[in-house]
Structures are given as structure tokens and as C-alpha cells.
Tab-separated table of C-alpha atoms and ligand atoms in Angstrom:
chain	number	residue	atom	x	y	z
A	27	MET	CA	65.083	192.119	90.998
A	28	LYS	CA	65.393	195.876	91.180
A	29	ASN	CA	64.212	196.074	94.714
A	30	ALA	CA	66.469	193.340	95.626
A	31	ILE	CA	69.413	195.229	94.337
A	32	SER	CA	68.629	198.448	96.126
A	33	ARG	CA	67.953	196.648	99.333
A	34	ARG	CA	71.325	195.043	99.247
A	35	LYS	CA	73.558	195.693	102.092
A	36	PHE	CA	76.656	197.100	100.406
A	37	PHE	CA	79.337	197.747	102.865
A	38	TYR	CA	82.337	199.146	101.223
A	39	LYS	CA	85.251	200.705	103.270
A	40	THR	CA	87.386	203.033	101.050
A	41	VAL	CA	90.772	203.812	102.021
A	42	GLY	CA	91.143	207.726	102.140
A	43	ILE	CA	94.394	207.985	100.400
A	44	SER	CA	95.267	210.038	97.271
A	45	ALA	CA	97.544	208.414	94.834
A	46	GLY	CA	100.873	210.177	94.446
A	47	ALA	CA	101.015	211.324	98.221
A	48	LEU	CA	104.444	211.024	99.451
A	49	VAL	CA	103.744	209.782	102.922
A	50	LEU	CA	100.507	207.663	103.255
A	51	PRO	CA	98.653	207.239	106.408
A	52	THR	CA	98.504	204.176	108.573
A	53	ILE	CA	95.063	202.539	108.163
A	54	ALA	CA	93.805	199.465	109.661
A	55	GLY	CA	97.258	198.336	110.417
A	56	PHE	CA	98.898	199.048	107.079
A	57	LYS	CA	102.078	201.021	106.910
A	58	PHE	CA	102.212	202.819	103.622
A	59	GLN	CA	105.663	203.687	103.032
A	60	GLU	CA	107.461	206.660	101.322
A	61	LYS	CA	107.358	206.469	97.532
A	62	SER	CA	110.587	208.112	96.879
A	63	GLY	CA	113.158	205.377	96.299
A	64	GLY	CA	110.725	202.726	97.551
A	65	ILE	CA	111.060	199.843	99.942
A	66	LYS	CA	113.456	197.245	98.463
A	67	PRO	CA	113.997	194.455	98.775
A	68	MET	CA	110.725	193.176	100.227
A	69	ILE	CA	108.650	189.977	100.105
A	70	ILE	CA	105.167	189.333	100.995
A	71	THR	CA	102.845	186.105	101.119
A	72	SER	CA	99.110	185.745	101.577
A	73	HIS	CA	99.873	182.994	104.134
A	74	ALA	CA	99.776	184.977	107.402
A	75	ASN	CA	100.448	182.257	109.896
A	76	ASP	CA	103.826	180.952	111.349
A	77	LEU	CA	104.479	178.898	108.214
A	78	GLY	CA	104.047	182.190	106.256
A	79	GLN	CA	106.662	183.774	108.480
A	80	LYS	CA	108.955	180.922	107.911
A	81	ALA	CA	108.599	181.297	104.306
A	82	MET	CA	109.261	184.956	104.387
A	83	GLU	CA	112.498	184.453	106.398
A	84	THR	CA	113.657	182.002	103.722
A	85	GLY	CA	112.911	184.219	100.944
A	86	TRP	CA	114.366	187.321	102.818
A	87	GLU	CA	117.803	185.468	103.225
A	88	ILE	CA	118.099	185.253	99.362
A	89	LEU	CA	116.876	188.911	98.871
A	90	ARG	CA	119.110	190.414	101.463
A	91	ASN	CA	122.168	188.799	100.040
A	92	GLY	CA	121.480	190.353	96.724
A	93	GLY	CA	119.544	187.437	95.247
A	94	SER	CA	116.839	187.854	92.686
A	95	ALA	CA	113.159	188.146	93.294
A	96	VAL	CA	112.810	185.181	91.074
A	97	ASP	CA	114.708	182.910	93.218
A	98	ALA	CA	113.560	184.336	96.599
A	99	ILE	CA	109.804	183.626	95.884
A	100	GLU	CA	110.642	180.075	94.721
A	101	LYS	CA	112.443	179.233	98.030
A	102	ALA	CA	109.776	180.952	100.217
A	103	ALA	CA	106.794	179.074	98.277
A	104	ASN	CA	108.733	175.758	98.663
A	105	VAL	CA	108.604	176.198	102.453
A	106	ILE	CA	104.818	176.179	102.367
A	107	GLU	CA	104.514	173.554	99.637
A	108	LEU	CA	106.730	171.213	101.567
A	109	ASP	CA	104.976	171.383	104.840
A	110	PRO	CA	102.804	168.363	105.355
A	111	GLU	CA	100.540	170.157	107.758
A	112	ASP	CA	99.408	172.713	105.334
A	113	THR	CA	96.212	171.352	103.583
A	114	SER	CA	96.011	174.047	101.020
A	115	VAL	CA	99.162	173.976	99.043
A	116	GLY	CA	101.765	171.367	97.628
A	117	TYR	CA	102.530	168.269	99.668
A	118	GLY	CA	99.731	167.647	102.231
A	119	GLY	CA	97.212	169.592	100.004
A	120	LEU	CA	93.680	168.373	100.088
A	121	PRO	CA	92.776	166.003	97.043
A	122	ASN	CA	90.033	166.108	94.409
A	123	GLU	CA	86.872	164.220	94.586
A	124	ARG	CA	88.753	160.978	93.684
A	125	GLY	CA	91.298	161.409	96.398
A	126	VAL	CA	93.961	162.543	94.038
A	127	VAL	CA	96.026	165.614	94.781
A	128	GLN	CA	96.304	167.635	91.617
A	129	LEU	CA	98.313	170.859	92.057
A	130	ASP	CA	98.423	174.150	90.150
A	131	ALA	CA	101.059	176.890	90.284
A	132	SER	CA	102.177	179.964	88.255
A	133	TYR	CA	105.249	182.158	88.124
A	134	MET	CA	106.033	185.441	86.536
A	135	ASP	CA	109.177	187.486	86.270
A	136	GLY	CA	108.448	191.172	85.780
A	137	LYS	CA	112.006	191.940	84.707
A	138	THR	CA	111.798	189.682	81.512
A	139	TYR	CA	107.892	189.599	81.057
A	140	SER	CA	107.982	185.954	81.109
A	141	ALA	CA	105.712	183.467	82.790
A	142	GLY	CA	105.290	179.747	83.372
A	143	ALA	CA	102.649	177.584	84.993
A	144	VAL	CA	101.593	174.003	85.664
A	145	ALA	CA	98.147	172.661	86.107
A	146	CYS	CA	96.814	169.422	87.531
A	147	LEU	CA	100.202	168.352	88.318
A	148	GLU	CA	100.302	165.084	90.310
A	149	ASN	CA	102.912	163.306	92.558
A	150	ILE	CA	105.390	166.480	92.651
A	151	LYS	CA	105.755	168.239	95.981
A	152	THR	CA	106.799	171.601	94.612
A	153	PRO	CA	104.785	172.673	91.653
A	154	ALA	CA	106.084	176.440	92.025
A	155	SER	CA	109.530	175.124	91.071
A	156	VAL	CA	108.203	173.294	88.069
A	157	ALA	CA	106.219	176.425	86.951
A	158	LYS	CA	109.469	178.353	87.365
A	159	LEU	CA	111.251	175.869	84.996
A	160	VAL	CA	108.438	176.151	82.480
A	161	MET	CA	109.044	179.762	82.496
A	162	GLN	CA	112.761	179.793	82.251
A	163	HIS	CA	113.389	176.835	79.965
A	164	THR	CA	110.478	176.490	77.445
A	165	ASP	CA	108.835	178.900	75.018
A	166	HIS	CA	105.352	177.864	76.523
A	167	VAL	CA	103.444	179.275	79.570
A	168	LEU	CA	101.162	176.426	80.582
A	169	LEU	CA	101.734	172.609	80.924
A	170	VAL	CA	99.039	170.383	82.353
A	171	GLY	CA	98.674	167.003	83.813
A	172	ALA	CA	100.606	164.197	82.263
A	173	GLY	CA	102.725	166.725	80.184
A	174	ALA	CA	103.509	168.820	83.287
A	175	LEU	CA	104.602	165.610	85.167
A	176	GLU	CA	106.718	164.442	82.325
A	177	PHE	CA	108.438	167.739	82.082
A	178	ALA	CA	108.982	167.824	85.922
A	179	LYS	CA	110.564	164.388	85.959
A	180	ALA	CA	112.683	165.275	82.890
A	181	TRP	CA	114.014	168.028	85.214
A	182	GLY	CA	114.878	165.417	87.994
A	183	PHE	CA	111.803	165.955	90.220
A	184	GLN	CA	110.956	162.893	91.965
A	185	GLU	CA	107.373	161.235	91.723
A	186	GLU	CA	106.230	160.769	95.271
A	187	ASN	CA	102.786	160.024	96.930
A	188	ILE	CA	101.782	163.547	98.090
A	189	LEU	CA	98.494	162.473	99.590
A	190	THR	CA	99.332	162.647	103.413
A	191	GLU	CA	97.430	160.561	105.913
A	192	LYS	CA	95.813	163.710	107.258
A	193	ALA	CA	94.532	164.748	103.772
A	194	ARG	CA	93.435	161.334	103.039
A	195	LYS	CA	91.388	161.082	106.273
A	196	ILE	CA	89.683	164.403	105.553
A	197	TRP	CA	88.930	163.454	102.085
A	198	LEU	CA	87.572	160.091	103.329
A	199	ARG	CA	85.267	161.825	106.036
A	200	TRP	CA	84.038	164.251	103.191
A	201	LYS	CA	83.229	161.261	100.891
A	202	GLU	CA	81.399	159.487	103.832
A	203	GLU	CA	79.242	162.375	104.226
A	204	MET	CA	78.154	162.625	100.580
A	205	SER	CA	75.233	160.541	100.876
A	206	PRO	CA	73.012	158.889	103.747
A	207	THR	CA	71.588	156.325	101.309
A	208	ASP	CA	74.615	154.319	100.110
A	209	ASP	CA	77.511	152.490	101.375
A	210	TRP	CA	79.500	155.967	101.581
A	211	GLY	CA	76.881	157.294	103.812
A	212	ALA	CA	77.416	158.003	107.507
A	213	PRO	CA	76.431	155.437	110.013
A	214	GLU	CA	72.656	155.362	110.427
A	215	HIS	CA	72.704	156.520	114.134
A	216	ILE	CA	74.481	159.724	113.566
A	217	GLN	CA	72.778	160.605	110.180
A	218	ASN	CA	70.483	163.079	111.787
A	219	LEU	CA	73.289	164.726	113.407
A	220	GLN	CA	75.002	165.445	109.979
A	221	LYS	CA	75.176	168.892	108.839
A	222	LYS	CA	76.913	170.109	105.601
A	223	GLU	CA	80.653	170.348	106.135
A	224	SER	CA	80.645	168.748	109.524
A	225	TYR	CA	83.746	166.935	108.281
A	226	TRP	CA	85.631	170.076	109.249
A	227	ARG	CA	84.514	169.899	112.850
A	228	ASP	CA	86.313	166.598	113.073
A	229	PHE	CA	89.566	168.388	112.265
A	230	PRO	CA	89.598	171.480	114.300
A	231	ASP	CA	93.290	172.068	113.961
A	232	ILE	CA	92.876	172.794	110.264
A	233	GLU	CA	93.472	176.263	109.537
A	234	HIS	CA	92.833	176.442	105.870
A	235	HIS	CA	89.675	174.491	104.533
A	236	TYR	CA	90.869	175.632	101.094
A	237	GLY	CA	93.470	177.996	100.173
A	238	THR	CA	96.428	178.993	98.076
A	239	THR	CA	99.576	180.940	98.594
A	240	ASN	CA	100.737	184.159	96.698
A	241	VAL	CA	104.329	185.046	97.157
A	242	LEU	CA	105.366	188.464	95.641
A	243	ALA	CA	108.851	190.167	95.954
A	244	ILE	CA	111.002	193.104	94.988
A	245	ASP	CA	114.761	192.509	94.921
A	246	MET	CA	117.603	194.948	95.418
A	247	ASN	CA	117.454	195.962	91.781
A	248	GLY	CA	113.833	196.701	92.096
A	249	ASP	CA	112.907	193.751	89.786
A	250	ILE	CA	109.619	192.150	90.727
A	251	ALA	CA	108.441	188.621	90.651
A	252	GLY	CA	105.647	186.587	91.833
A	253	CYS	CA	104.144	183.038	92.158
A	254	THR	CA	100.921	181.466	93.187
A	255	THR	CA	100.895	177.868	94.282
A	256	THR	CA	97.777	175.717	95.476
A	257	SER	CA	96.085	172.312	95.783
A	258	GLY	CA	93.074	174.121	94.411
A	259	LEU	CA	89.633	173.808	95.820
A	260	SER	CA	89.121	170.720	97.907
A	261	PHE	CA	87.351	167.856	96.472
A	262	LYS	CA	87.121	169.697	93.048
A	263	LEU	CA	86.202	167.653	89.904
A	264	ASN	CA	88.896	165.508	88.483
A	265	GLY	CA	90.872	167.669	86.008
A	266	ARG	CA	89.516	171.000	87.300
A	267	VAL	CA	91.839	173.965	86.909
A	268	GLY	CA	91.513	176.893	89.105
A	269	ASP	CA	92.831	180.425	88.768
A	270	SER	CA	96.204	180.008	90.439
A	271	PRO	CA	98.075	178.720	87.219
A	272	ILE	CA	96.186	181.269	84.953
A	273	ILE	CA	98.378	184.273	84.242
A	274	GLY	CA	96.291	187.416	84.712
A	275	ALA	CA	93.836	185.515	87.039
A	276	GLY	CA	95.776	184.036	90.008
A	277	LEU	CA	98.901	186.131	89.376
A	278	TYR	CA	100.219	189.118	87.515
A	279	VAL	CA	103.571	190.942	87.675
A	280	ASP	CA	104.612	194.080	85.714
A	281	ASN	CA	108.052	195.456	86.791
A	282	GLU	CA	106.945	199.007	85.872
A	283	VAL	CA	103.895	198.802	88.136
A	284	GLY	CA	103.909	195.947	90.805
A	285	ALA	CA	102.369	192.615	91.440
A	286	ALA	CA	99.089	191.127	92.411
A	287	GLY	CA	97.798	187.617	93.470
A	288	ALA	CA	94.543	185.956	94.299
A	289	THR	CA	93.358	183.224	96.512
A	290	GLY	CA	89.689	182.082	96.909
A	291	ARG	CA	86.992	180.693	94.444
A	292	GLY	CA	89.068	180.557	91.416
A	293	GLU	CA	86.182	180.437	89.077
A	294	ASP	CA	85.382	184.095	89.866
A	295	VAL	CA	88.928	185.127	89.631
A	296	ILE	CA	89.325	183.487	86.141
A	297	LYS	CA	86.364	185.307	84.851
A	298	SER	CA	87.385	188.758	86.092
A	299	CYS	CA	91.125	188.337	85.305
A	300	ALA	CA	91.546	189.842	88.745
A	301	SER	CA	95.298	189.922	89.070
A	302	TYR	CA	95.746	191.616	85.860
A	303	TYR	CA	93.131	194.123	86.700
A	304	MET	CA	94.660	194.946	89.959
A	305	VAL	CA	97.897	195.816	88.209
A	306	LEU	CA	96.130	197.758	85.649
A	307	LYS	CA	94.442	199.761	88.493
A	308	MET	CA	97.772	200.347	90.012
A	309	LYS	CA	99.127	201.502	86.764
A	310	GLU	CA	96.322	204.111	86.720
A	311	GLY	CA	97.548	205.364	89.942
A	312	ARG	CA	95.641	203.509	92.492
A	313	ALA	CA	97.401	202.320	95.630
A	314	PRO	CA	97.753	198.482	96.025
A	315	GLN	CA	95.140	198.588	98.741
A	316	GLN	CA	92.632	200.460	96.538
A	317	ALA	CA	93.501	198.123	93.586
A	318	CYS	CA	92.556	195.036	95.726
A	319	GLU	CA	89.311	196.598	96.755
A	320	ASP	CA	88.612	197.710	93.040
A	321	ALA	CA	89.091	194.095	92.066
A	322	LEU	CA	86.524	192.818	94.639
A	323	LYS	CA	84.108	195.559	93.630
A	324	MET	CA	84.292	194.677	89.905
A	325	ILE	CA	83.504	190.942	90.729
A	326	ILE	CA	80.398	191.911	92.764
A	327	GLU	CA	79.135	194.191	90.152
A	328	HIS	CA	79.401	191.507	87.652
A	329	TYR	CA	77.199	189.137	89.634
A	330	LYS	CA	74.735	191.952	90.675
A	331	ILE	CA	72.297	191.164	87.912
A	332	VAL	CA	72.172	187.416	88.590
A	333	ASN	CA	72.319	187.351	92.267
A	334	PRO	CA	72.676	190.678	94.152
A	335	ASP	CA	73.332	188.795	97.484
A	336	TYR	CA	76.346	186.743	96.057
A	337	TYR	CA	79.585	187.581	97.727
A	338	PRO	CA	82.260	185.009	96.615
A	339	SER	CA	85.304	184.270	98.847
A	340	GLU	CA	88.209	186.014	97.192
A	341	LYS	CA	91.260	187.471	99.037
A	342	PHE	CA	93.550	189.667	97.087
A	343	VAL	CA	97.114	190.828	97.747
A	344	ALA	CA	99.174	193.501	95.878
A	345	ILE	CA	102.334	195.406	95.992
A	346	ASN	CA	103.548	198.252	93.872
A	347	LYS	CA	107.069	198.940	92.739
A	348	TYR	CA	107.395	201.456	95.777
A	349	GLY	CA	106.860	198.685	98.181
A	350	GLU	CA	103.311	199.718	99.210
A	351	THR	CA	100.959	196.847	100.110
A	352	GLY	CA	97.416	196.059	99.828
A	353	CYS	CA	95.248	193.263	101.098
A	354	ALA	CA	91.400	192.812	100.897
A	355	THR	CA	88.892	190.130	101.123
A	356	MET	CA	85.254	189.853	100.037
A	357	LYS	CA	83.799	188.964	103.361
A	358	GLY	CA	84.589	187.223	106.651
A	359	ASN	CA	84.657	187.457	110.342
A	360	ARG	CA	88.035	188.980	110.733
A	361	ASN	CA	90.245	191.077	108.628
A	362	PRO	CA	92.499	189.398	106.170
A	363	GLN	CA	96.185	189.412	106.839
A	364	MET	CA	99.292	188.834	104.996
A	365	SER	CA	102.999	188.352	106.018
A	366	VAL	CA	105.417	191.115	104.964
A	367	MET	CA	109.241	191.018	105.285
A	368	THR	CA	111.515	194.236	104.707
A	369	SER	CA	114.721	195.434	106.172
A	370	LYS	CA	112.527	196.341	109.166
A	371	GLY	CA	111.837	192.787	109.879
A	372	TYR	CA	108.813	190.606	109.774
A	373	SER	CA	105.224	191.820	110.326
A	374	ARG	CA	101.593	190.734	109.731
A	375	TYR	CA	99.650	193.481	107.941
A	376	GLU	CA	96.088	193.625	108.440
A	377	GLY	CA	93.875	194.139	105.358
A	378	ILE	CA	90.246	195.263	104.905
A	379	ILE	CA	87.035	193.318	104.509
A	380	ALA	CA	85.950	195.404	101.577
A	381	PHE	CA	82.377	194.116	101.329
A	382	GLN	CA	80.086	192.484	103.776
A	383	GLY	CA	77.052	190.504	102.735
A	384	LYS	CA	73.964	191.025	104.750
B	27	LIG	N1	92.045	179.726	94.150
B	27	LIG	C1	92.143	178.345	94.315
B	27	LIG	C2	91.407	177.582	93.278
B	27	LIG	O1	90.359	178.213	92.799
B	27	LIG	C3	91.555	178.002	95.576
B	27	LIG	C4	91.795	178.809	96.841
B	27	LIG	O2	92.531	179.747	96.744
B	27	LIG	O3	91.326	178.560	97.904
B	27	LIG	O4	91.992	176.638	92.887
């Protein structure tokens, strides 16, 4: 085991910046802004595609008109949740192993130190909005399953079938490949052609095989809010809850510091309280970029004794109260990106692959 650890290829790129510097260099596509006064308003999402841009433009309209970060992130998240083509979030999200879409979402308001979340919510397209209501209208933080649905309906949300045809077909294809020996198995003549996860090859247009979105914003008053919303891991066990609705895991916001959010395998993020950790790191003076990398490193360190070659699939995003940004992923073929919108317009910031397995 000792040898295995020392042989491990440990590829860790650090960002050469010192906390407290006034003007920070541009590294790997990041623009580090001046700290004095900070950048506000601003809004970011971990969705770095066209849909992410649309979401940012929607949130930005609210922010630039003096609206709150709390309201801007909801409208931005709703854009992604309501898109039937996005298979990772809200309506159109991939279902659990039983073919049922169960959504998780969390919300946090840095100004009032309040939070709300829903988990395993079925039949409602916009779980971020329900999480916001839990935050604003109850003394609780997390509602799950039937209770979350009852709460949503009480607030006028319409129960709908949120399993799209596209998501249903992907789920069926997955199920078909689960066994070559029973009725769900693939036809005999193609069994030998089957490879794990070949169902994705039948759906080449799908950008996200799993996924989540984090939306973080600072409004004109300098108040910070964030939300995380997801359909969770595809084909998860019925009732499984990921990190997204767990405050401190999939999301954390502190008005005095900044905000952080996570996507990727939620089990690792829950155990590491990764979003809280990132905010804590920023409080200690680390830049958002460094905080994202710190959290990834911390997770790898925890697994080192058990499996030195294990690199989970997390992607972290963070902002601090000055409007500096960070984004890092554990591994991958291309650098992670996120969408950012400020008064300078929309841009896609490229983050860093902090670690790379062998
Ligand atoms: N973090 C989500 C979960 O574990 C999934 C993802 O981000 O892909 O539910």
C-alpha cells in the first residue's frame, strides 16, 4: 500500500497568487478582478453551455435592475430546470432506477443566514423555487419526498409528469442493458457488442450524463445568495439523496466571505462537507480558485489510505465577496468551465483540472 501511494501520479496545479494581492494575474482564462470595491452585481453558474448563458442573462436582468441575489438565482436556475433537453436538472432530468424522476435542490441567503432545501421531490419542474419557499416561509431547512410535494402543492405548484420521452428512452435503454440473461437483456445478437454504458452512445447529443447546476450571485448591495438544483445521479436507488440539497455539501453561502457549490458524485461531497470547506478556506484568505482546489485535494487525501488511485468526479465552483471566481474539477479531458455574467457581459471562464489520475 505504501508503494502504491508513493507511485501514485499526483498532478496538482497550483495557482500562483497570494491572497490579499490587489490585482491578480490572469491564469488559465480566469480574470481575477481588483478587490477594492469588488465586482457587483455578478452571477455565475456551473452550466457552461448555451443554456447556462441564457440562465445568466435572465438572472442578470434582475440584478442590473437592482433586484436581489435571492431572486436572480431563482429565475436563472428555473431557465435550466424548465428546459426539457437538459437531462441533469429539473424537468427532463434522468430518472432513478425505477424510472421516476426525483429532484433535489437547495437555497441559501447569505444576508439572512437562512437556508431551505427539498429532496426526492417528484412531479414538480422547478425544485429550486420550492427550496426557496422552504427557506423563506418555514422554520425548517429540508423537506423530503411526499412532504416536499405536499408543501409545493400548498404553494400552488402544479403536479406534472416531468419524465420526458427523451429521458424515458435513455432510462429504458439503460435498463435493457442491465442483464444479458433475462427479459430486460439486450437482444441476443448484439449481446457481445454490449459494453458498459453503451446506452450513452445511442444518445450522442446528450451533453450531461449526470450533472447539477450551481447558481451563485452577488447583488448591488453586496448580498450573496446561491442555489443548487439537480435530478441527481442517473438511475440512482429509489430514495437516494445526493449532496445538492445538503447545506454545506452541495451549497454554502456566507455574506462575509462568498459562496461555493458542487457537482459530481454527491456521496464524496456529503462526506467532505465540500462547499462549507471551500467557504471556510476563503475565509482563511484563500482565493476562490485555491479554495476549489483545496477541497478537491482534501477529498483525495481522505481516500488515499483506501484507494490511492481513486479520483472522484467532482467539479467545484466558488466566488468571494469581491467577485473573484474559482472553478476546478478532479479529473477530465478538458478544463472545467463556468458561465459568468457581470457588467462587462457574459463570459465562459475556464477552470483547472486540479488532479489527474494516471
Ligand atoms: N451531485 C449530484 C448528486 O450526487 C449529481 C451530479 O452533480 O452529477 O446527486
